[in-house]
XYZ file of N, CA and C in Angstrom:
744
model
N 18.528 67.658 22.760
C 19.250 68.822 23.284
C 19.694 68.549 24.725
N 20.913 68.897 25.059
C 21.434 68.667 26.389
C 20.739 69.565 27.410
N 20.784 69.104 28.673
C 20.106 69.813 29.760
C 20.567 71.259 29.873
N 21.872 71.505 29.886
C 22.397 72.859 30.042
C 21.978 73.760 28.882
N 21.997 73.203 27.679
C 21.606 73.985 26.504
C 20.131 74.342 26.553
N 19.300 73.368 26.952
C 17.865 73.637 27.046
C 17.590 74.744 28.056
N 18.202 74.645 29.248
C 17.985 75.648 30.277
C 18.450 77.025 29.825
N 19.569 77.065 29.101
C 20.089 78.333 28.605
C 19.092 79.005 27.675
N 18.600 78.255 26.686
C 17.684 78.836 25.716
C 16.315 79.126 26.327
N 15.892 78.290 27.270
C 14.614 78.541 27.937
C 14.688 79.819 28.758
N 15.796 80.022 29.474
C 15.969 81.235 30.263
C 15.990 82.476 29.379
N 16.660 82.374 28.229
C 16.690 83.491 27.288
C 15.284 83.799 26.790
N 14.522 82.745 26.498
C 13.131 82.922 26.039
C 12.293 83.639 27.091
N 12.407 83.195 28.350
C 11.623 83.797 29.421
C 11.996 85.262 29.614
N 13.298 85.544 29.696
C 13.755 86.912 29.951
C 13.462 87.838 28.776
N 13.790 87.382 27.556
C 13.566 88.207 26.375
C 12.069 88.395 26.116
N 11.315 87.320 26.258
C 9.872 87.406 26.042
C 9.211 88.353 27.017
N 9.617 88.281 28.278
C 9.052 89.166 29.285
C 9.423 90.613 29.017
N 10.681 90.858 28.667
C 11.132 92.220 28.386
C 10.367 92.831 27.221
N 10.206 92.056 26.141
C 9.473 92.543 24.964
C 8.006 92.787 25.300
N 7.377 91.825 25.993
C 5.962 91.945 26.330
C 5.700 93.153 27.220
N 6.565 93.343 28.221
C 6.390 94.464 29.142
C 6.609 95.793 28.427
N 7.628 95.863 27.564
C 7.909 97.097 26.824
C 6.755 97.468 25.905
N 6.273 96.501 25.144
C 5.158 96.751 24.213
C 3.902 97.170 24.966
N 3.611 96.452 26.057
C 2.422 96.771 26.849
C 2.519 98.164 27.455
N 3.693 98.508 27.950
C 3.894 99.828 28.551
C 3.691 100.934 27.532
N 4.245 100.754 26.338
C 4.101 101.757 25.282
C 2.658 101.890 24.817
N 1.959 100.747 24.707
C 0.550 100.779 24.280
C -0.316 101.488 25.311
N -0.109 101.155 26.585
C -0.879 101.795 27.641
C -0.577 103.288 27.727
N 0.710 103.646 27.542
C 1.104 105.054 27.586
C 0.460 105.822 26.441
N 0.382 105.177 25.269
C -0.233 105.817 24.116
C -1.715 106.067 24.312
N -2.424 105.128 24.924
C -3.861 105.273 25.153
C -4.167 106.343 26.182
N -3.301 106.462 27.184
C -3.544 107.434 28.257
C -3.013 108.822 27.917
N -2.267 108.922 26.799
C -1.744 110.210 26.363
C -0.496 110.656 27.088
N 0.139 109.736 27.797
C 1.362 110.069 28.519
C 1.890 108.865 29.256
N 3.022 109.045 29.905
C 3.657 107.956 30.637
C 3.064 107.871 32.043
N 2.545 106.712 32.381
C 1.989 106.444 33.704
C 3.121 105.952 34.601
N 3.393 106.699 35.669
C 4.490 106.341 36.565
C 4.305 104.954 37.159
N 3.079 104.644 37.571
C 2.801 103.328 38.146
C 3.060 102.219 37.139
N 2.739 102.488 35.885
C 2.951 101.509 34.828
C 4.435 101.218 34.637
N 5.246 102.271 34.627
C 6.693 102.112 34.445
C 7.315 101.376 35.622
N 6.922 101.765 36.840
C 7.455 101.103 38.036
C 7.060 99.631 38.042
N 5.805 99.348 37.670
C 5.343 97.963 37.611
C 6.138 97.160 36.594
N 6.430 97.787 35.459
C 7.186 97.109 34.404
C 8.590 96.748 34.877
N 9.265 97.702 35.529
C 10.614 97.436 36.040
C 10.587 96.362 37.128
N 9.585 96.447 38.005
C 9.453 95.442 39.047
C 9.192 94.067 38.481
N 8.379 94.005 37.414
C 8.062 92.727 36.786
C 9.303 92.075 36.184
N 10.149 92.884 35.561
C 11.368 92.350 34.946
C 12.326 91.814 36.018
N 12.486 92.552 37.122
C 13.351 92.046 38.193
C 12.759 90.786 38.812
N 11.432 90.700 38.835
C 10.786 89.509 39.357
C 11.064 88.283 38.506
N 11.039 88.474 37.193
C 11.340 87.356 36.296
C 12.798 86.934 36.451
N 13.695 87.910 36.589
C 15.099 87.570 36.840
C 15.229 86.733 38.111
N 14.486 87.128 39.139
C 14.529 86.396 40.401
C 14.056 84.957 40.234
N 12.947 84.765 39.538
C 12.405 83.410 39.385
C 13.290 82.536 38.501
N 13.935 83.142 37.505
C 14.843 82.372 36.640
C 16.043 81.888 37.456
N 16.619 82.788 38.259
C 17.732 82.378 39.123
C 17.284 81.323 40.131
N 16.075 81.474 40.652
C 15.548 80.508 41.611
C 15.377 79.138 40.970
N 14.814 79.113 39.770
C 14.598 77.841 39.074
C 15.911 77.110 38.839
N 16.988 77.867 38.668
C 18.292 77.267 38.405
C 19.144 77.106 39.662
N 18.545 77.359 40.840
C 19.249 77.142 42.100
C 20.344 78.139 42.394
N 20.212 79.368 41.881
C 21.243 80.387 42.058
C 20.835 81.398 43.122
N 21.772 81.782 43.965
C 21.490 82.626 45.122
C 21.139 84.063 44.745
N 21.450 84.487 43.531
C 21.088 85.836 43.085
C 19.582 86.045 43.047
N 18.821 84.972 43.165
C 17.366 85.098 43.196
C 16.903 86.058 44.281
N 17.632 86.131 45.406
C 17.191 86.949 46.532
C 17.494 88.440 46.341
N 18.486 88.762 45.530
C 18.766 90.167 45.226
C 17.644 90.770 44.391
N 17.330 90.115 43.283
C 16.257 90.617 42.419
C 14.889 90.419 43.066
N 14.769 89.389 43.892
C 13.512 89.153 44.576
C 13.158 90.268 45.538
N 14.155 90.838 46.196
C 13.915 91.930 47.141
C 13.306 93.141 46.431
N 13.822 93.455 45.251
C 13.274 94.578 44.477
C 11.855 94.268 44.033
N 11.655 93.067 43.532
C 10.354 92.669 42.998
C 9.264 92.709 44.056
N 9.497 92.082 45.204
C 8.437 92.001 46.208
C 8.126 93.363 46.818
N 9.116 94.250 46.867
C 8.882 95.599 47.387
C 7.956 96.373 46.449
N 8.248 96.321 45.159
C 7.413 97.009 44.171
C 6.013 96.404 44.126
N 5.947 95.077 44.139
C 4.654 94.406 44.026
C 3.760 94.706 45.228
N 4.350 94.812 46.410
C 3.568 95.149 47.587
C 2.896 96.502 47.452
N 3.618 97.466 46.901
C 3.051 98.801 46.681
C 1.915 98.747 45.666
N 2.095 97.993 44.581
C 1.069 97.900 43.551
C -0.201 97.220 44.067
N -0.034 96.194 44.897
C -1.194 95.511 45.478
C -1.980 96.460 46.375
N -1.269 97.281 47.131
C -1.923 98.240 48.018
C -2.714 99.263 47.209
N -2.136 99.742 46.122
C -2.828 100.702 45.257
C -4.043 100.052 44.616
N -3.903 98.777 44.186
C -5.006 98.054 43.577
C -6.177 97.929 44.554
N -5.866 97.665 45.816
C -6.904 97.566 46.841
C -7.563 98.919 47.087
N -6.776 99.987 47.104
C -7.321 101.331 47.304
C -8.266 101.713 46.168
N -8.056 101.127 44.976
C -8.915 101.403 43.835
C -10.181 100.553 43.841
N -10.362 99.748 44.899
C -11.586 98.975 45.029
C -11.502 97.551 44.555
N -10.294 97.056 44.289
C -10.111 95.680 43.831
C -9.475 94.835 44.930
N -9.342 93.529 44.667
C -8.662 92.647 45.618
C -7.180 92.991 45.660
N -6.527 92.717 46.776
C -5.094 92.976 46.854
C -4.567 93.246 48.251
N -5.462 93.446 49.223
C -5.012 93.770 50.568
C -4.154 92.660 51.166
N -4.591 91.414 51.008
C -3.841 90.293 51.555
C -2.446 90.197 50.989
N -2.319 90.388 49.676
C -1.008 90.323 49.039
C -0.114 91.485 49.453
N -0.697 92.661 49.674
C 0.101 93.814 50.114
C 0.703 93.542 51.492
N -0.137 93.054 52.418
C 0.347 92.731 53.761
C 1.420 91.652 53.689
N 1.156 90.639 52.884
C 2.094 89.526 52.726
C 3.476 90.001 52.312
N 3.533 90.855 51.302
C 4.824 91.262 50.748
C 5.613 92.160 51.693
N 4.940 93.075 52.397
C 5.655 93.978 53.291
C 6.102 93.292 54.583
N 5.230 92.471 55.155
C 5.495 91.901 56.469
C 6.286 90.596 56.387
N 6.080 89.844 55.324
C 6.672 88.503 55.249
C 7.695 88.348 54.146
N 7.306 88.726 52.917
C 8.146 88.440 51.766
C 9.465 89.207 51.774
N 9.417 90.480 52.138
C 10.647 91.282 52.154
C 11.688 90.715 53.123
N 11.351 90.503 54.402
C 12.371 89.938 55.306
C 12.810 88.527 54.921
N 11.919 87.747 54.270
C 12.275 86.384 53.892
C 13.337 86.341 52.804
N 13.520 87.443 52.070
C 14.610 87.491 51.082
C 15.966 87.408 51.784
N 16.081 88.065 52.918
C 17.335 88.040 53.679
C 17.538 86.675 54.348
N 16.452 86.139 54.904
C 16.536 84.823 55.539
C 16.931 83.763 54.522
N 16.304 83.810 53.357
C 16.602 82.841 52.308
C 18.036 82.919 51.831
N 18.551 84.139 51.734
C 19.938 84.320 51.298
C 20.905 83.589 52.225
N 20.742 83.781 53.521
C 21.662 83.157 54.467
C 21.438 81.649 54.585
N 20.195 81.206 54.432
C 19.923 79.770 54.459
C 20.545 79.062 53.260
N 20.456 79.675 52.090
C 21.058 79.078 50.894
C 22.577 79.060 50.995
N 23.147 80.084 51.606
C 24.604 80.091 51.805
C 25.028 78.879 52.632
N 24.224 78.541 53.635
C 24.534 77.379 54.475
C 24.430 76.071 53.702
N 23.622 76.072 52.637
C 23.436 74.856 51.834
C 24.286 74.882 50.566
N 25.350 75.657 50.601
C 26.343 75.601 49.538
C 26.138 76.501 48.351
N 25.136 77.365 48.379
C 24.878 78.253 47.239
C 25.784 79.474 47.300
N 26.544 79.679 46.247
C 27.391 80.856 46.109
C 27.233 81.385 44.685
N 27.997 82.376 44.323
C 27.840 83.000 43.011
C 27.998 81.998 41.872
N 28.883 81.009 42.040
C 29.159 80.064 40.959
C 28.674 78.640 41.247
N 27.969 78.439 42.344
C 27.503 77.091 42.689
C 26.022 77.099 43.043
N 25.348 75.996 42.759
C 23.922 75.876 43.011
C 23.658 75.388 44.431
N 22.453 75.650 44.913
C 22.050 75.224 46.237
C 21.833 73.705 46.258
N 22.064 73.087 47.409
C 21.778 71.665 47.581
C 20.290 71.532 47.938
N 19.504 71.066 46.995
C 18.057 70.970 47.185
C 17.692 69.708 47.946
N 16.492 69.697 48.527
C 16.013 68.529 49.252
C 14.509 68.371 49.056
N 13.954 67.251 49.598
C 12.539 66.956 49.432
C 11.845 66.778 50.773
N 10.533 67.010 50.772
C 9.742 66.851 51.977
C 9.473 65.373 52.260
N 9.373 65.055 53.545
C 8.969 63.712 53.952
C 7.436 63.647 53.967
N 6.892 62.455 54.128
C 5.431 62.286 54.197
C 4.857 63.062 55.382
N 5.550 63.017 56.508
C 5.094 63.746 57.699
C 5.075 65.250 57.451
N 6.118 65.761 56.792
C 6.175 67.193 56.495
C 5.052 67.593 55.542
N 4.727 66.738 54.589
C 3.619 66.996 53.670
C 2.305 67.096 54.435
N 2.115 66.196 55.399
C 0.896 66.223 56.193
C 0.754 67.511 56.987
N 1.847 67.954 57.593
C 1.828 69.195 58.365
C 1.554 70.403 57.463
N 2.142 70.395 56.271
C 1.910 71.502 55.340
C 0.460 71.546 54.867
N -0.128 70.391 54.654
C -1.526 70.325 54.225
C -2.448 70.903 55.293
N -2.197 70.541 56.549
C -2.988 71.087 57.650
C -2.789 72.600 57.757
N -1.545 73.043 57.580
C -1.241 74.473 57.627
C -1.960 75.224 56.515
N -2.012 74.633 55.342
C -2.665 75.260 54.197
C -4.163 75.429 54.447
N -4.802 74.395 54.937
C -6.243 74.443 55.186
C -6.574 75.421 56.307
N -5.885 75.273 57.446
C -6.164 76.134 58.595
C -5.843 77.597 58.287
N -4.702 77.821 57.648
C -4.309 79.183 57.304
C -5.259 79.834 56.329
N -5.761 79.063 55.371
C -6.693 79.593 54.377
C -7.999 80.026 55.029
N -8.489 79.234 55.973
C -9.732 79.579 56.661
C -9.573 80.854 57.482
N -8.484 80.943 58.225
C -8.236 82.131 59.040
C -8.075 83.362 58.157
N -7.265 83.237 57.100
C -7.025 84.370 56.203
C -8.307 84.821 55.518
N -9.158 83.865 55.155
C -10.412 84.208 54.475
C -11.280 85.110 55.353
N -11.483 84.718 56.611
C -12.361 85.496 57.482
C -11.744 86.835 57.870
N -10.425 86.883 58.006
C -9.764 88.148 58.334
C -9.865 89.125 57.171
N -9.523 88.662 55.965
C -9.544 89.546 54.797
C -10.969 89.935 54.433
N -11.912 89.001 54.559
C -13.314 89.303 54.253
C -13.854 90.406 55.155
N -13.290 90.491 56.358
C -13.734 91.530 57.303
C -13.353 92.917 56.828
N -12.234 93.045 56.117
C -11.722 94.363 55.726
C -11.788 94.634 54.226
N -11.916 93.589 53.395
C -11.851 93.772 51.945
C -13.108 94.467 51.437
N -12.935 95.613 50.793
C -14.069 96.395 50.311
C -14.426 96.089 48.858
N -13.698 95.149 48.225
C -13.946 94.851 46.815
C -14.912 93.696 46.621
N -15.134 92.888 47.668
C -15.909 91.658 47.516
C -17.390 91.899 47.777
N -18.240 91.340 46.890
C -19.679 91.423 47.077
C -20.114 90.450 48.174
N -21.205 90.789 48.861
C -21.710 89.917 49.909
C -22.220 88.618 49.307
N -22.080 87.537 50.044
C -22.538 86.233 49.594
C -21.986 85.157 50.495
N -22.450 83.914 50.286
C -21.967 82.809 51.111
C -20.463 82.629 50.930
N -20.000 82.728 49.679
C -18.569 82.697 49.383
C -18.211 83.974 48.640
N -17.268 84.715 49.156
C -16.840 85.963 48.533
C -15.627 85.654 47.660
N -15.872 85.542 46.364
C -14.851 85.014 45.456
C -13.655 85.942 45.308
N -13.859 87.247 45.436
C -12.724 88.175 45.372
C -11.772 87.920 46.535
N -12.331 87.539 47.685
C -11.501 87.223 48.844
C -10.775 85.893 48.621
N -11.461 84.930 48.026
C -10.837 83.636 47.716
C -9.625 83.836 46.814
N -9.763 84.714 45.798
C -8.645 84.989 44.889
C -7.506 85.718 45.585
N -7.787 86.311 46.730
C -6.747 86.945 47.541
C -6.098 85.925 48.468
N -6.911 85.040 49.037
C -6.426 84.080 50.034
C -5.538 83.009 49.418
N -5.930 82.456 48.275
C -5.178 81.348 47.689
C -3.731 81.712 47.355
N -3.482 82.818 46.621
C -2.069 83.184 46.393
C -1.363 83.584 47.675
N -2.115 84.127 48.649
C -1.525 84.476 49.938
C -0.924 83.248 50.612
N -1.703 82.177 50.721
C -1.233 80.966 51.391
C -0.157 80.250 50.578
N -0.348 80.188 49.267
C 0.671 79.546 48.422
C 1.983 80.306 48.483
N 1.908 81.636 48.564
C 3.109 82.453 48.693
C 3.822 82.198 50.017
N 3.047 82.136 51.098
C 3.632 81.903 52.414
C 4.395 80.583 52.460
N 3.730 79.524 52.000
C 4.355 78.205 52.049
C 5.455 78.093 51.004
N 5.215 78.640 49.818
C 6.224 78.586 48.761
C 7.513 79.283 49.163
N 7.396 80.458 49.781
C 8.585 81.185 50.216
C 9.326 80.449 51.313
N 8.581 79.837 52.237
C 9.209 79.067 53.301
C 10.011 77.901 52.719
N 9.425 77.206 51.745
C 10.107 76.076 51.118
C 11.259 76.544 50.235
N 11.103 77.711 49.600
C 12.194 78.272 48.801
C 13.386 78.606 49.685
N 13.120 79.285 50.800
C 14.200 79.715 51.681
C 14.941 78.542 52.305
N 14.257 77.405 52.449
C 14.885 76.215 53.039
C 15.236 75.176 51.975
N 15.128 75.568 50.698
C 15.618 74.771 49.561
C 14.895 73.438 49.358
N 13.570 73.448 49.495
C 12.787 72.241 49.214
C 12.236 72.279 47.798
N 12.309 71.143 47.116
C 11.830 71.033 45.747
C 10.340 71.336 45.617
N 9.562 70.953 46.632
C 8.098 71.071 46.550
C 7.604 72.511 46.509
N 8.507 73.465 46.719
C 8.124 74.869 46.582
C 7.439 75.143 45.256
N 7.870 74.443 44.202
C 7.367 74.738 42.862
C 5.911 74.369 42.676
N 5.408 73.434 43.454
C 3.979 73.110 43.410
C 3.176 74.318 43.883
N 3.666 74.967 44.922
C 2.972 76.136 45.469
C 3.158 77.361 44.583
N 4.335 77.495 43.941
C 4.521 78.622 43.013
C 3.602 78.498 41.815
N 3.359 77.280 41.352
C 2.401 77.079 40.255
C 1.015 77.557 40.703
N 0.653 77.235 41.957
C -0.617 77.705 42.493
C -0.682 79.219 42.578
N 0.414 79.838 43.015
C 0.494 81.301 43.081
C 0.263 81.911 41.704
N 0.942 81.372 40.709
C 0.885 81.959 39.369
C -0.497 81.837 38.733
N -1.133 80.685 38.893
C -2.467 80.491 38.320
C -3.471 81.428 38.973
N -3.488 81.489 40.314
C -4.452 82.348 41.000
C -4.154 83.832 40.793
N -2.883 84.191 40.667
C -2.525 85.601 40.431
C -2.949 86.059 39.039
N -2.865 85.168 38.063
C -3.350 85.501 36.720
C -4.847 85.786 36.767
N -5.583 84.978 37.518
C -7.025 85.185 37.660
C -7.317 86.488 38.395
N -6.564 86.768 39.460
C -6.789 87.981 40.248
C -6.585 89.237 39.413
N -5.439 89.314 38.714
C -5.148 90.528 37.949
C -5.986 90.629 36.681
N -6.419 89.489 36.137
C -7.310 89.525 34.975
C -8.646 90.165 35.353
N -9.085 89.905 36.586
C -10.336 90.491 37.060
C -10.215 91.990 37.282
N -8.993 92.507 37.328
C -8.775 93.941 37.574
C -8.661 94.757 36.287
N -8.737 94.094 35.138
C -8.580 94.800 33.857
C -9.885 95.492 33.472
N -10.164 96.595 34.173
C -11.452 97.243 33.962
C -11.344 98.702 33.546
N -10.250 99.367 33.883
C -10.204 100.796 33.599
C -8.806 101.347 33.620
N -8.682 102.629 33.299
C -7.379 103.272 33.189
C -6.669 103.357 34.535
N -7.454 103.363 35.666
C -6.796 103.439 36.962
C -6.035 102.168 37.286
N -6.322 101.091 36.569
C -5.638 99.820 36.762
C -4.740 99.511 35.568
N -4.086 100.551 35.048
C -3.279 100.386 33.841
C -2.126 99.423 34.038
N -1.733 99.212 35.298
C -0.621 98.317 35.563
C -1.054 96.858 35.692
N -2.373 96.575 35.712
C -2.859 95.208 35.923
C -2.420 94.272 34.805
N -2.448 94.758 33.555
C -2.052 93.917 32.428
C -0.597 93.482 32.538
N 0.240 94.363 33.100
C 1.647 94.011 33.318
C 1.739 92.745 34.157
N 0.911 92.655 35.192
C 0.986 91.515 36.088
C 0.342 90.260 35.510
N -0.625 90.421 34.630
C -1.159 89.250 33.917
C -0.052 88.628 33.070
N 0.692 89.472 32.371
C 1.809 88.998 31.544
C 2.905 88.419 32.441
N 3.226 89.137 33.509
C 4.278 88.700 34.427
C 4.004 87.302 34.953
N 2.803 87.059 35.448
C 2.515 85.757 36.047
C 2.315 84.659 35.004
N 2.035 85.044 33.778
C 1.989 84.047 32.705
C 3.399 83.508 32.435
N 4.382 84.408 32.395
C 5.773 83.977 32.230
C 6.253 83.239 33.484
N 5.817 83.697 34.648
C 6.157 83.002 35.890
C 5.672 81.555 35.857
N 4.465 81.359 35.329
C 3.900 80.014 35.281
C 4.763 79.090 34.431
N 5.198 79.580 33.278
C 6.077 78.783 32.422
C 7.387 78.468 33.155
N 7.934 79.480 33.827
C 9.196 79.284 34.524
C 9.046 78.329 35.703
N 7.902 78.387 36.399
C 7.705 77.511 37.549
C 7.585 76.050 37.124
N 7.021 75.815 35.950
C 6.955 74.446 35.434
C 8.365 73.931 35.128
N 9.189 74.803 34.553
C 10.580 74.416 34.297
C 11.360 74.279 35.603
N 11.067 75.154 36.576
C 11.728 75.068 37.874
C 11.436 73.753 38.573
N 10.197 73.294 38.482
C 9.840 71.998 39.068
C 10.657 70.886 38.434
N 10.798 70.944 37.126
C 11.571 69.924 36.409
C 13.039 69.933 36.857
N 13.633 71.128 36.965
C 15.043 71.241 37.347
C 15.256 70.776 38.783
N 14.372 71.204 39.685
C 14.569 70.897 41.103
C 14.286 69.438 41.438
N 13.510 68.768 40.628
C 13.357 67.323 40.820
C 14.721 66.662 40.683
N 15.494 67.152 39.698
C 16.849 66.636 39.510
C 17.796 67.077 40.607
N 17.726 68.368 41.002
C 18.619 68.886 42.044
C 18.388 68.203 43.392
N 17.152 67.788 43.644
C 16.822 67.223 44.951
C 17.097 65.736 45.048
N 17.453 65.088 43.961
C 17.707 63.637 44.010
C 18.900 63.310 44.895
N 19.917 64.165 44.873
C 21.092 63.925 45.707
C 20.829 64.281 47.156
N 20.087 65.392 47.375
C 19.813 65.816 48.740
C 18.839 64.900 49.446
N 17.808 64.451 48.706
C 16.814 63.547 49.269
C 15.976 64.204 50.346
N 15.426 63.388 51.228
C 14.580 63.878 52.323
C 15.457 64.155 53.547
N 15.432 65.376 54.005
C 16.239 65.758 55.165
C 15.349 66.355 56.254
């Protein structure tokens, strides 16, 4: 199968699969609760726009930032509510409101400078060895700082030498920060960090599947499962897109 045909059918699978999964899950949850949960519906709509954003991103299309703005705004609210209910999520809420939302605008203008328009893909590039070293140091140092800051305020984590609920908050936090930075500047290696985001987010929201007050948690387990599949395909596509751009 040709590259364009594969990407077309894969994108249809991701979008259609996510739409069906979210619709079925929403109806099932609504049936169990005896009515429509507003948070559940908002989460479902946000999840669908998020998948649209990641599909456009994987294919190097600038529309990723339009749908991404809607997605990160909704997700930030859901993370805050999840934290208020006694679960992990404070770090992700802060991340989305303070960092992710403005980065949608920054990314849009950066991609425009690298040739991305409605009908053309962005010119991707790759990190140098030196840039990889700096990112590794940033990841380690940032994770340590974020861990102690969030552990100070997070009310969901049990006391212990390592507070695992905080770890599940810190890892997607740092991967999101670095992944978004690399996305906005069109680096192929962003997909390594998005894979990390998706795996840890699946674990985080799976741990929240405990009661009716977290009826929207299952939506995000499904959402990040589809994200994981898309991020693997995005890595494959961007390896090809970055061959011409190289290390800049």
